[in-house]
Every structure is written in C-alpha cells, then in structure tokens.
Coordinates of C-alpha atoms in Angstrom, one line a residue:
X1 CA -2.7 20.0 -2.1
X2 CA -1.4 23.6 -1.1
X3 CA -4.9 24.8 -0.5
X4 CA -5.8 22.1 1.7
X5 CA -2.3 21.8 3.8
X6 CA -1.7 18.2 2.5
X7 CA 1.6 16.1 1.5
X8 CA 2.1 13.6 -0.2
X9 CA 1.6 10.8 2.5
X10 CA -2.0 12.5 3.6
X11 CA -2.7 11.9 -0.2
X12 CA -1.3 8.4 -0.4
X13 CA -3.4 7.6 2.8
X14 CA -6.8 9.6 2.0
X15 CA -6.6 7.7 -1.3
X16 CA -5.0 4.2 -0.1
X17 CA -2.5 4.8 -2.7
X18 CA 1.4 3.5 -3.0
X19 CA 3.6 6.6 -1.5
X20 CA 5.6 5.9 -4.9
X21 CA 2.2 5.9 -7.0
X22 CA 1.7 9.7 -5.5
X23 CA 5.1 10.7 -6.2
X24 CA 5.3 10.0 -9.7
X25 CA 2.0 11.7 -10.1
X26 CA 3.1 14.8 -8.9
X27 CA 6.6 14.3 -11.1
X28 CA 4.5 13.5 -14.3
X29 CA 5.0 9.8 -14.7
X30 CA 1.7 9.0 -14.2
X31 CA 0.0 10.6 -18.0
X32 CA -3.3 7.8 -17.8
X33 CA -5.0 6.9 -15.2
X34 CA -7.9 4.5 -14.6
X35 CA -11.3 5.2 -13.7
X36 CA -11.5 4.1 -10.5
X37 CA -7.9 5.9 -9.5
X38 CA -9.7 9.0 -10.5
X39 CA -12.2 8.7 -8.1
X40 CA -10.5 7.5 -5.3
X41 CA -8.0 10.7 -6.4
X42 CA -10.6 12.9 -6.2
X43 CA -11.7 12.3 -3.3
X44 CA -8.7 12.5 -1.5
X45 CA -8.5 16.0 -3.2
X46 CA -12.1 16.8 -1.8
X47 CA -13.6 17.5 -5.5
X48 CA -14.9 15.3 -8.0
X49 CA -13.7 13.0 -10.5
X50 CA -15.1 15.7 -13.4
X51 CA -12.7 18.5 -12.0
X52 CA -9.9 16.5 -12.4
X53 CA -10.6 14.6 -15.9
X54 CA -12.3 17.4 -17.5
X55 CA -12.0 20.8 -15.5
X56 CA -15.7 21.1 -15.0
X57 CA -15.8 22.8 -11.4
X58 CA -17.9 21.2 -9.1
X59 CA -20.4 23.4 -6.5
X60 CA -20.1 23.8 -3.1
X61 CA -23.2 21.5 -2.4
X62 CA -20.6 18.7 -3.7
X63 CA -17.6 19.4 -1.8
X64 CA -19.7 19.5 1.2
X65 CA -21.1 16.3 -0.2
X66 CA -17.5 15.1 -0.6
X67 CA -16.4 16.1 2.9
X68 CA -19.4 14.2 4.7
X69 CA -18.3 11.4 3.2
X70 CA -15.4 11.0 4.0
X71 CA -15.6 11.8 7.2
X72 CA -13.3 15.4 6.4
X73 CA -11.9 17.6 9.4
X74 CA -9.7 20.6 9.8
X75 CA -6.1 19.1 9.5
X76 CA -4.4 19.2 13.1
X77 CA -1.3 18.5 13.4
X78 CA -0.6 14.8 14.8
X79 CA 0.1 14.0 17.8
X80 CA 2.9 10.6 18.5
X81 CA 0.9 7.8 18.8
X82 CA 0.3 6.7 22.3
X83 CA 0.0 2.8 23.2
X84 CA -3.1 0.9 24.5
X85 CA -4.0 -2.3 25.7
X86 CA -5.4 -3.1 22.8
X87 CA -3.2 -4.5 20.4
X88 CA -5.2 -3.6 16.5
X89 CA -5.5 0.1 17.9
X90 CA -1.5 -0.2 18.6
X91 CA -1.3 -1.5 14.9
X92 CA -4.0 1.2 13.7
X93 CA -1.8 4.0 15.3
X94 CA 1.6 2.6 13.7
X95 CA -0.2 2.6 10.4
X96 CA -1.8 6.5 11.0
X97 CA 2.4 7.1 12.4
X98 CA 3.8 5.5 8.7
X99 CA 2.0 7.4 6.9
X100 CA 2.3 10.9 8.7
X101 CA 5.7 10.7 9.4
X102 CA 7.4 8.7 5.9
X103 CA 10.2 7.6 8.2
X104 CA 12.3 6.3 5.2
X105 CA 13.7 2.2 5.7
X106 CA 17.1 3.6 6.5
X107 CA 16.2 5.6 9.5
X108 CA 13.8 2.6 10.4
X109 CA 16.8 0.2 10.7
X110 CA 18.7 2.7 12.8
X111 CA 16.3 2.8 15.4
X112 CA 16.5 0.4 18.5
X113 CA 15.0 -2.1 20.5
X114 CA 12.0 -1.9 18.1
X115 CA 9.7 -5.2 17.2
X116 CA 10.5 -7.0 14.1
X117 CA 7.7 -9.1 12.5
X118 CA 8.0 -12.0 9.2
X119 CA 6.9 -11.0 5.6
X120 CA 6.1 -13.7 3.2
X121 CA 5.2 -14.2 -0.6
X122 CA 3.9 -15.8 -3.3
X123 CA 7.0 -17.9 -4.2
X124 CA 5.9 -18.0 -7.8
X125 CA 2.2 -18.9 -7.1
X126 CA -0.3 -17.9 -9.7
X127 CA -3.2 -16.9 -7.2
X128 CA -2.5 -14.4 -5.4
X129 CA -2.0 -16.9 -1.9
X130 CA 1.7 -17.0 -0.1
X131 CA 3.7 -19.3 1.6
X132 CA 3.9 -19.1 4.7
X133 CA 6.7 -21.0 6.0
X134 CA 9.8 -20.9 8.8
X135 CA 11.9 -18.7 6.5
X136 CA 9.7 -15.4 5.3
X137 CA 11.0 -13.3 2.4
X138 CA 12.6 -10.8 5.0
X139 CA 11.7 -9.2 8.4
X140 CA 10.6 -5.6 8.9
X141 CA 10.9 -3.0 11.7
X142 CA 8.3 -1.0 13.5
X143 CA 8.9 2.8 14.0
X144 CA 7.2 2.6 16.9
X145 CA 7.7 0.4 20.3
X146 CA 5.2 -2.4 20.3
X147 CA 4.7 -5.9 20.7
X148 CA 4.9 -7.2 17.7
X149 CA 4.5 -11.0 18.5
X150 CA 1.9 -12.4 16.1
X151 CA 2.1 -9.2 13.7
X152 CA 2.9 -10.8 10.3
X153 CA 2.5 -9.1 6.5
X154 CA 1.5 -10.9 3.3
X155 CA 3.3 -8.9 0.0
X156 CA 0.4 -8.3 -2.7
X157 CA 2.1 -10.2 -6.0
X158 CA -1.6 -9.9 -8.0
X159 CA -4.7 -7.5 -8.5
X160 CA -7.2 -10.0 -6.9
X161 CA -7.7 -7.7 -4.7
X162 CA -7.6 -4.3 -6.5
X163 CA -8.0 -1.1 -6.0
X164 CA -8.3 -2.2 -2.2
X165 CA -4.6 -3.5 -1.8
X166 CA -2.4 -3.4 -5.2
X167 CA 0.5 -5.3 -6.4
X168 CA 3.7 -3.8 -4.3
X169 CA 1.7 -3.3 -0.9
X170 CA 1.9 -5.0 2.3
X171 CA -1.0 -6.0 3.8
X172 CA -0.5 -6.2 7.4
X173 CA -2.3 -9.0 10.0
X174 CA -2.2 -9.8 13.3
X175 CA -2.9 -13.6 14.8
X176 CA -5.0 -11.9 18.1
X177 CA -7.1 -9.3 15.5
X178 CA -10.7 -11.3 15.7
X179 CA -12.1 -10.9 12.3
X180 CA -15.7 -10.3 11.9
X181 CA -18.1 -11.3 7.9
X182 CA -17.4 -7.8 6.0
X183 CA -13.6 -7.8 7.9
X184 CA -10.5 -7.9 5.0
X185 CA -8.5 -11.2 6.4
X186 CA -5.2 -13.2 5.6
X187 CA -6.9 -16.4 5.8
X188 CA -4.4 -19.2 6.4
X189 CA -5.5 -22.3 4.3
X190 CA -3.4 -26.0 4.5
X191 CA -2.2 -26.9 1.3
X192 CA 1.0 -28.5 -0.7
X193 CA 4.0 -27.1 -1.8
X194 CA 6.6 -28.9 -4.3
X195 CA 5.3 -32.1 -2.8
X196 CA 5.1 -31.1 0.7
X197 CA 2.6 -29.8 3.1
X198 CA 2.2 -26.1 3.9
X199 CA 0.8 -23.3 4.5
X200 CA -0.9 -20.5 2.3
X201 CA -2.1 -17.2 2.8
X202 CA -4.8 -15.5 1.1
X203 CA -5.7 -11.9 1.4
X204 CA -9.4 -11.7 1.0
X205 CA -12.4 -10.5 2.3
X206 CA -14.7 -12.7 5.0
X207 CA -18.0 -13.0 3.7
X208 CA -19.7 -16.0 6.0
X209 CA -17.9 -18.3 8.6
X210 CA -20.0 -21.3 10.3
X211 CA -18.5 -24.8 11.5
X212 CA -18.3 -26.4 8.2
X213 CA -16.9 -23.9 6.3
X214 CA -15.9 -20.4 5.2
X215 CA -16.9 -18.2 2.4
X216 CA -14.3 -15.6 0.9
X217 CA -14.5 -13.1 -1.7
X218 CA -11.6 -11.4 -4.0
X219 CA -12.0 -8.1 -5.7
X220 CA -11.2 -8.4 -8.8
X221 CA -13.2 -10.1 -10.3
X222 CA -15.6 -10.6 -7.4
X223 CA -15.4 -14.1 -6.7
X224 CA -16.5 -15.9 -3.7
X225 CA -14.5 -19.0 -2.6
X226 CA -15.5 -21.8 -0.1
X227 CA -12.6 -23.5 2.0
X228 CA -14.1 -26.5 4.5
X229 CA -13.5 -25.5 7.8
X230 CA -10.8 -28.1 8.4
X231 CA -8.6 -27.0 6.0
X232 CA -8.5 -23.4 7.8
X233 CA -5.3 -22.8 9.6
X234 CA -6.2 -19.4 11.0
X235 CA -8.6 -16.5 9.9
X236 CA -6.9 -13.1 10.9
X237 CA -7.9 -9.1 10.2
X238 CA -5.9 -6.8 8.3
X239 CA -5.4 -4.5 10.3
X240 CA -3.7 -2.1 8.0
X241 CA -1.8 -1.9 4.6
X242 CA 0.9 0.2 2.7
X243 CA 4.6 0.7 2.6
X244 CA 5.9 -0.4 -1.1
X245 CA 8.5 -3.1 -1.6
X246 CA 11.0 -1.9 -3.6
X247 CA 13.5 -4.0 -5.9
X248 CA 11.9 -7.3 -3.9
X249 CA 10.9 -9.5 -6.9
X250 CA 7.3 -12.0 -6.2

C-alpha cells in the first residue's frame, strides 16, 4: 500500500470492499479469506491473487496486464468534487468524495444545510427485498451540497447479491437515474406486508424490460426473476454503494 501511495479508503474503493472489512485486514482480524476476496484484493493491490496466497511473484507482463485492466493511473491528488447539472454524476462525485475523504458520521452530522435522504430495510424479510414505507430505518447526511430529493438507500441484510454489494452496505439509488439492461437497480415491486399493501425494494441487476414485464437477476446464486410489469412501482440505478451500518440490526 506504501509503494503505491494508497490508504485504506483507495483500497476499500479499488476493491468495493467495507472500509471496516479493510481495517481489520490490515489489524489481523481477517486470518481466511475467500477466493473471490483474493482476487478482488489483488487487484486493488495491482498483483495477482498467487502473490498474495502463495508468494509466487508475478512478472511485469502481469502487472501491466493488471493495470490495463483496471483502468490504473498515477494517483493525483483529488480535487473537491464540483457540481453539474446532472444529478447521477453529482451522486458519482459524493460517492468518489466518501471514499477519499472518510469523513467520519460525527463530522457528517455537524455539517450544515446539507441534503438528507430515507434509508430502509428488510424488516425481518427472508429475501433480501425492503420495505419501503413512510417511516425509513433512519435518515443520512450528504458531505457534500446537493439535492438530494429522490436520493434514497436500500441497507444489504443478505448475500444475494455478493461480492457486488455485501451484507452491511448501502446501496444507494436515485428515482431520476434512468436504468439501462446490464444497469444494477432498486426495483420497487407492490406487494403485502402483515396484511397490508406495500412496497418492496429489491436490489438486483436489469437483465430485460418490455411492456409486460421485467427480468431481474441476483448474484448469488444467479437467478433470474420475472415481475409483470404492473406490479412494478419504479425501476431506478444504483448509482453508488458503501458506507457500513454499524450497530443497526436488519
């Protein structure tokens, strides 16, 4: 991390990892890790998985390889994001700004006359949806000015959609964000809650949309999932994910 000039957030971003996930790495806690952590550690290391599990140093044809793909460049330091009309590449900014900076939730409450957005859960639901009602699980602060009207997060209770978004996260969407097949969504289905209607959010990704209905697929396992079109509430993008919930139970 030295070598390269990166902290613990880069890593945590690079590898779309929980900030606390990196931190207990680097303090030891984490002795085992999966596969498919490996990799996605590795490559926010710029080496290979076999360097890390095994020592085995890789050539410079590889790291080259490595840096191609993911699109590496010369760390410079970051500039404060600036506004635009466009509202995702406002939320694409604040997401780059969370991560840079690690503004802690304390100095995020201190700050003023900053947008606040809803956060809801799964209020005991076994698959991974939320509820998405007038009363959200809490409300969260933006570090940055922005209007946050139609900005909304869905907390990750499951691994349905692991390694992309894991248990903990926030996954972040906004109701103007058009979402496109490919797109990761919150798709808003109508349903019933302890004998009443509501509504329930499903992070997933958009596989096909036509005017009868609309195909959606989880991670893990990879299942697709067809909801008729008139049971859709809304379909909108994720337009980014992260920051941890800590001592919030799903």
């Amino acid at each position: 991390m030295a070598e390269l000039g990166l902290s613990q957030a880069d890593i945590a971003r690079r590898g779309r990892f929980n900030a606390t996930f990196v931190s207990d790495l680097l303090r030891g806690k984490k002795l085992t890790l999966h596969a498919g952590n490996y990799g996605r550690l590795a490559r926010a290391l710029l080496t290979t998985q076999a360097y890390l599990q095994a020592g085995t140093q890789p050539s410079e044809a590889e790291i080259e390889r490595i840096k191609a793909e993911v699109g590496w460049q010369p760390e410079i330091a970051p500039a404060e994001p600036e506004l635009s009309p466009d509202v995702a590449a406002d939320l694409d900014a604040i997401s780059r700004h969370l991560a840079d900076q690690a503004a802690s939730r304390a100095e995020i409450k201190k700050a003023e006359e900053l947008g606040r957005f809803p956060v809801y859960r799964s209020g005991g639901r076994f698959d991974g949806g939320s509820i998405v009602e007038s009363f959200p699980l809490y409300h969260l602060t933006l570090p940055i000015k922005v209007q946050a009207n139609g900005l909304y997060a869905v907390a990750i209770s499951d691994s349905t959609m692991s390694p992309r978004y894991e248990p903990g996260e926030l996954a972040y969407a906004h109701k103007s964000a058009i979402a496109r097949p490919k797109d990761y969504v919150s798709i808003l289905v109508k349903g019933r809650v302890n004998y009443r209607d509501a509504i329930i959010a499903y992070i997933r990704q958009l596989v096909h949309e036509s005017a009868d209905e609309v195909i959606v697929r989880q991670i893990s396992p990879s299942i697709e999932t067809r909801f008729a079109r008139d049971s859709i509430e809304g379909i909108h993008r994720v337009v980014f994910a992260g920051e941890p919930i800590e001592n919030i139970g799903f």
